Structures are given as C-alpha cells and as structure tokens.
Short mmCIF file of C-alpha atoms and ligand atoms in Angstrom, two decimals:
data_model
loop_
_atom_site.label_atom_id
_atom_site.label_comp_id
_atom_site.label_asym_id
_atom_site.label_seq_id
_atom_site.Cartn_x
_atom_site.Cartn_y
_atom_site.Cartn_z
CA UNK A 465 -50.02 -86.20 -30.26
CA UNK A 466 -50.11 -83.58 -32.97
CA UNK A 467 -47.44 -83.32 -35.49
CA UNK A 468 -46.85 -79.81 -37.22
CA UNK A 469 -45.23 -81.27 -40.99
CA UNK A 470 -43.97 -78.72 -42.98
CA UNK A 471 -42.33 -78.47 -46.54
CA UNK A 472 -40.90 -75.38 -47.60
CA UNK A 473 -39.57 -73.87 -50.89
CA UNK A 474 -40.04 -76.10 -54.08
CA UNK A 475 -41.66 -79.19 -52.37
CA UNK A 476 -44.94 -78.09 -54.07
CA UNK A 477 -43.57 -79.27 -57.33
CA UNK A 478 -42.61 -82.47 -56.00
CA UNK A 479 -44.13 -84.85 -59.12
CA UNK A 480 -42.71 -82.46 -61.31
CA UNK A 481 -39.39 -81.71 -60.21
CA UNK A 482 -36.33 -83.75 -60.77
CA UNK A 483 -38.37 -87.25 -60.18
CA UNK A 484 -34.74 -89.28 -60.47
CA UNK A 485 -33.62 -87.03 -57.64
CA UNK A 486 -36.98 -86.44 -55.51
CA UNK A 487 -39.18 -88.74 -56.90
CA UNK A 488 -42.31 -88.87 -58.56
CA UNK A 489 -44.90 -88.49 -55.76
CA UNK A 490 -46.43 -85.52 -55.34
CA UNK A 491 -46.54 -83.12 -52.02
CA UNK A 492 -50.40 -84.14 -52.04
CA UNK A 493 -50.22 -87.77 -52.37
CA UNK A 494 -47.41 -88.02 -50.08
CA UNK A 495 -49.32 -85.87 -47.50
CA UNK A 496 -52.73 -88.08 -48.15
CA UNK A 497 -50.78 -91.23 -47.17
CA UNK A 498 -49.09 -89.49 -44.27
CA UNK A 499 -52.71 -89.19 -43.04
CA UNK A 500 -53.81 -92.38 -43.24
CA UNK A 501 -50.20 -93.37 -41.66
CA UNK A 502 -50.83 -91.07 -38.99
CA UNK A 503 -53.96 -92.40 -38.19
CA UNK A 504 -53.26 -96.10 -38.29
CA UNK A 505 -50.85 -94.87 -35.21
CA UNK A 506 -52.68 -92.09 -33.11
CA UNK A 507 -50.82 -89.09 -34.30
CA UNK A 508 -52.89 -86.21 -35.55
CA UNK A 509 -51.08 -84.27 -38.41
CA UNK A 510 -51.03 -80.87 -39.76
CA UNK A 511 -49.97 -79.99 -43.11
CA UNK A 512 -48.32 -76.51 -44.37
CA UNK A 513 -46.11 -76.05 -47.41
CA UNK A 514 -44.78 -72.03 -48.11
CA UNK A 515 -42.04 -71.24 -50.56
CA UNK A 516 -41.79 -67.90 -48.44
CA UNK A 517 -39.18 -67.62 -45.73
CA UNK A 518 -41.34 -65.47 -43.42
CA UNK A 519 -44.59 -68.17 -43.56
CA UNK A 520 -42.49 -70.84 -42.57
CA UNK A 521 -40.87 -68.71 -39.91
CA UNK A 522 -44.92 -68.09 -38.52
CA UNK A 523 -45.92 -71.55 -38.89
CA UNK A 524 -43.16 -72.48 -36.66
CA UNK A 525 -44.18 -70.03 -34.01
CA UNK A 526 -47.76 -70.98 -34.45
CA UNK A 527 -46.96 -74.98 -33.82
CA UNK A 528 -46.09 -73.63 -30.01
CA UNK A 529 -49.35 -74.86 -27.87
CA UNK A 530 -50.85 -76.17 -30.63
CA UNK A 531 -47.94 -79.05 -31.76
CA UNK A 532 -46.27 -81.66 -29.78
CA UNK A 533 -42.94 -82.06 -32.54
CA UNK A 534 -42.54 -80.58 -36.22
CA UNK A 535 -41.25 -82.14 -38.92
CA UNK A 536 -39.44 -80.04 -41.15
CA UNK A 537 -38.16 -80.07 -44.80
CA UNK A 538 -36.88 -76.49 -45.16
CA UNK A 539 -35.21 -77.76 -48.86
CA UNK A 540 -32.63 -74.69 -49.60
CA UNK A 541 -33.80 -72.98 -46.83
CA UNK A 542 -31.83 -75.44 -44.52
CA UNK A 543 -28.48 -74.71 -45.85
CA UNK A 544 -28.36 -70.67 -44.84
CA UNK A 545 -31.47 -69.66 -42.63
CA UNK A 546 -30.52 -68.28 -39.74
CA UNK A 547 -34.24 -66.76 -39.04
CA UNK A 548 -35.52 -70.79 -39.43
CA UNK A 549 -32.54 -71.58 -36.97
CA UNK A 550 -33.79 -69.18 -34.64
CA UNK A 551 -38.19 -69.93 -34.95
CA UNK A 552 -36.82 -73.69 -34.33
CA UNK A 553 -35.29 -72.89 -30.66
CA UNK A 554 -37.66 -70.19 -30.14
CA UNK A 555 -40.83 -72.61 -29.94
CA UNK A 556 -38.53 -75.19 -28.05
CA UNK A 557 -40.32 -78.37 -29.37
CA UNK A 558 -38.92 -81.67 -30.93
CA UNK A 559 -38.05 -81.25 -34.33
CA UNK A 560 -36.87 -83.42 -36.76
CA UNK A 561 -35.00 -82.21 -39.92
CA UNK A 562 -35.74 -84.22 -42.89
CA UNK A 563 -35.08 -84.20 -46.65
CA UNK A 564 -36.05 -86.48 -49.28
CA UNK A 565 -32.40 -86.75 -50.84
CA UNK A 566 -29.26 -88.04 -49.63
CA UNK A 567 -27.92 -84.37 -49.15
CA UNK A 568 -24.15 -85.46 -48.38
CA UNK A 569 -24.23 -87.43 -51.64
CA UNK A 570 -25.04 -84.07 -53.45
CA UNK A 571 -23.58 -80.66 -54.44
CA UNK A 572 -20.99 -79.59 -51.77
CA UNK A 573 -23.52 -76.62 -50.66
CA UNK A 574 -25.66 -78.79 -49.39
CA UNK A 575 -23.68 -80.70 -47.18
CA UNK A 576 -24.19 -78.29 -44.64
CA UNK A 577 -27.49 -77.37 -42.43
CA UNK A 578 -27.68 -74.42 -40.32
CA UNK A 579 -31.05 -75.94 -38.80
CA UNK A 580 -29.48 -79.43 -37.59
CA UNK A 581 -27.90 -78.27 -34.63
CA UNK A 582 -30.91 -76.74 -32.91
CA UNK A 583 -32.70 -80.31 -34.64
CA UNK A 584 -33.82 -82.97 -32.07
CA UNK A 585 -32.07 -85.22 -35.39
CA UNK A 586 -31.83 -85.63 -39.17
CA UNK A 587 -33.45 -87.82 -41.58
CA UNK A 588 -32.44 -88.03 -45.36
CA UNK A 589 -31.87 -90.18 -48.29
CA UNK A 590 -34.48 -92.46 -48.25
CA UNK A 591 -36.97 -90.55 -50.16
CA UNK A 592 -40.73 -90.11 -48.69
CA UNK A 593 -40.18 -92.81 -46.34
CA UNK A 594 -38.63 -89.87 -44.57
CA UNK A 595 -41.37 -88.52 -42.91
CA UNK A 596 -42.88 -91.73 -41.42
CA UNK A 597 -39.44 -92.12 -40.03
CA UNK A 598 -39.76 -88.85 -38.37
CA UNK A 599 -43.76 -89.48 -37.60
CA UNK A 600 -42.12 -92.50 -35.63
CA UNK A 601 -39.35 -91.00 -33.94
CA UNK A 602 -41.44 -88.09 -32.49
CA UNK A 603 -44.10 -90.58 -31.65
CA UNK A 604 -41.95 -93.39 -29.03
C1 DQA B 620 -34.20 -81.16 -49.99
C2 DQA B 620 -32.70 -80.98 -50.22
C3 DQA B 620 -32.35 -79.51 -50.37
O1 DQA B 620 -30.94 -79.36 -50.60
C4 DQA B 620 -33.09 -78.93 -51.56
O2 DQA B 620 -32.80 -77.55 -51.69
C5 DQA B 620 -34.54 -79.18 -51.51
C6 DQA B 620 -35.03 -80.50 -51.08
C7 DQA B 620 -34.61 -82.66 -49.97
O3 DQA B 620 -35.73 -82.93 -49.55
O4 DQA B 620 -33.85 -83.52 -50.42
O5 DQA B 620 -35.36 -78.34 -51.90
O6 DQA B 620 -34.54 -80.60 -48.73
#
C-alpha cells in the first residue's frame, strides 16, 4: 500500500516553531522515522510538504492512481479551504485529517475544519504520534 503524507503551510518549521505547542521534532526527522515505521509494516510512503495552496491542491490530484490513502495536515489551511475540500472528494481516496495539536483545546478559529467532512476521520492532539495513527488506520 502506498501512503501519499502531506504537510502543508508552516509544518516546515516544525523544530522551530512553537515547540511547547508542536513540539520539537522537525518535519525531517519526523518523516525519517515515518519511513522506517512504514517499513517495519509494509506501507510504502511518500512525502510532500508546500506552504502554497495550489501545490497541495496538485499533490492531491496527483495521489489518484498512484496512492492507496493520504494523510493530510493542511495546518490553517484546514479551517477555510474550500479548493482542499474539493481535491479531497475529487480523487475519492481514504484520507485521514490529522494535526499535531489538540485543535478544540485551542483558539476558537480552529475548532472548525472544512476538510473533515469529506475526511475518512480525524486525528489530533497527540503530537507526531499522529501520523502512525493514521499510517495504521489506512493500513487494517
Ligand atoms: C495544525 C493546527 C492548525 O490549526 C495550525 O494552523 C497548523 C498546525 C496542527 O498540526 O496542530 O499549522 O494543523
């Protein structure tokens, strides 16, 4: 099974950003581990990171044929695009919305996701343990 994960806007300065909110792993280290964690269960992953609206939206239509289930941290992208909504049922594959924060515990505009509702479900709060969880979900 291949796994599209991708990490839009400001996940690139995970490390750097607000480590008491998003940690203090990088995007790279957490990636390297996801590979050997993919591995160690027969999933073959793809990494892409854009801060740009319009990438993300074309790596979504590119995981169609190529992905079996996308994993998705959109960050503020989740709350209000409507174009991400829409790439997410156009390519009609499992995908699992995740974020490394316990969004409901945070600012009220983040309580809301446009892109859970066309989500197969919704991981948060439990920092980068989030994407093994989705790894495993898309994987039983
Ligand atoms: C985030 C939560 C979003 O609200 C925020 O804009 C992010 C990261 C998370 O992983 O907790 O950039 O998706």
């Amino acid at each position: 099974m291949t796994i599209f994960i991708i990490n839009g806007p400001n996940l690139d300065m995970l490390g750097l950003r607000e480590p008491e909110i998003y940690g203090s792993d990088t995007l790279e280290s957490i990636n390297t581990e996801l590979t050997d964690y993919c591995a160690s269960v027969g999933v073959r992953p793809e990494f892409f990171q854009s801060n740009s609206e319009g990438e993300l939206i074309d790596i979504i239509h590119s995981a169609r044929g190529k992905a079996d289930g996308i994993v998705l941290n959109a960050g503020a992208y989740t709350h209000y695009s409507y174009a991400i909504r829409d790439a997410i049922s156009a390519v009609e594959l499992p995908c699992v919305e995740v974020h490394l924060s316990n969004v409901h515990k945070r600012e009220e505009f983040r309580h809301k996701s446009v892109l859970s509702a066309v989500c197969t479900g919704v991981i948060c709060g439990f920092g980068k343990k989030v994407y093994r969880l989705a790894i495993d979900a898309l994987n039983l």
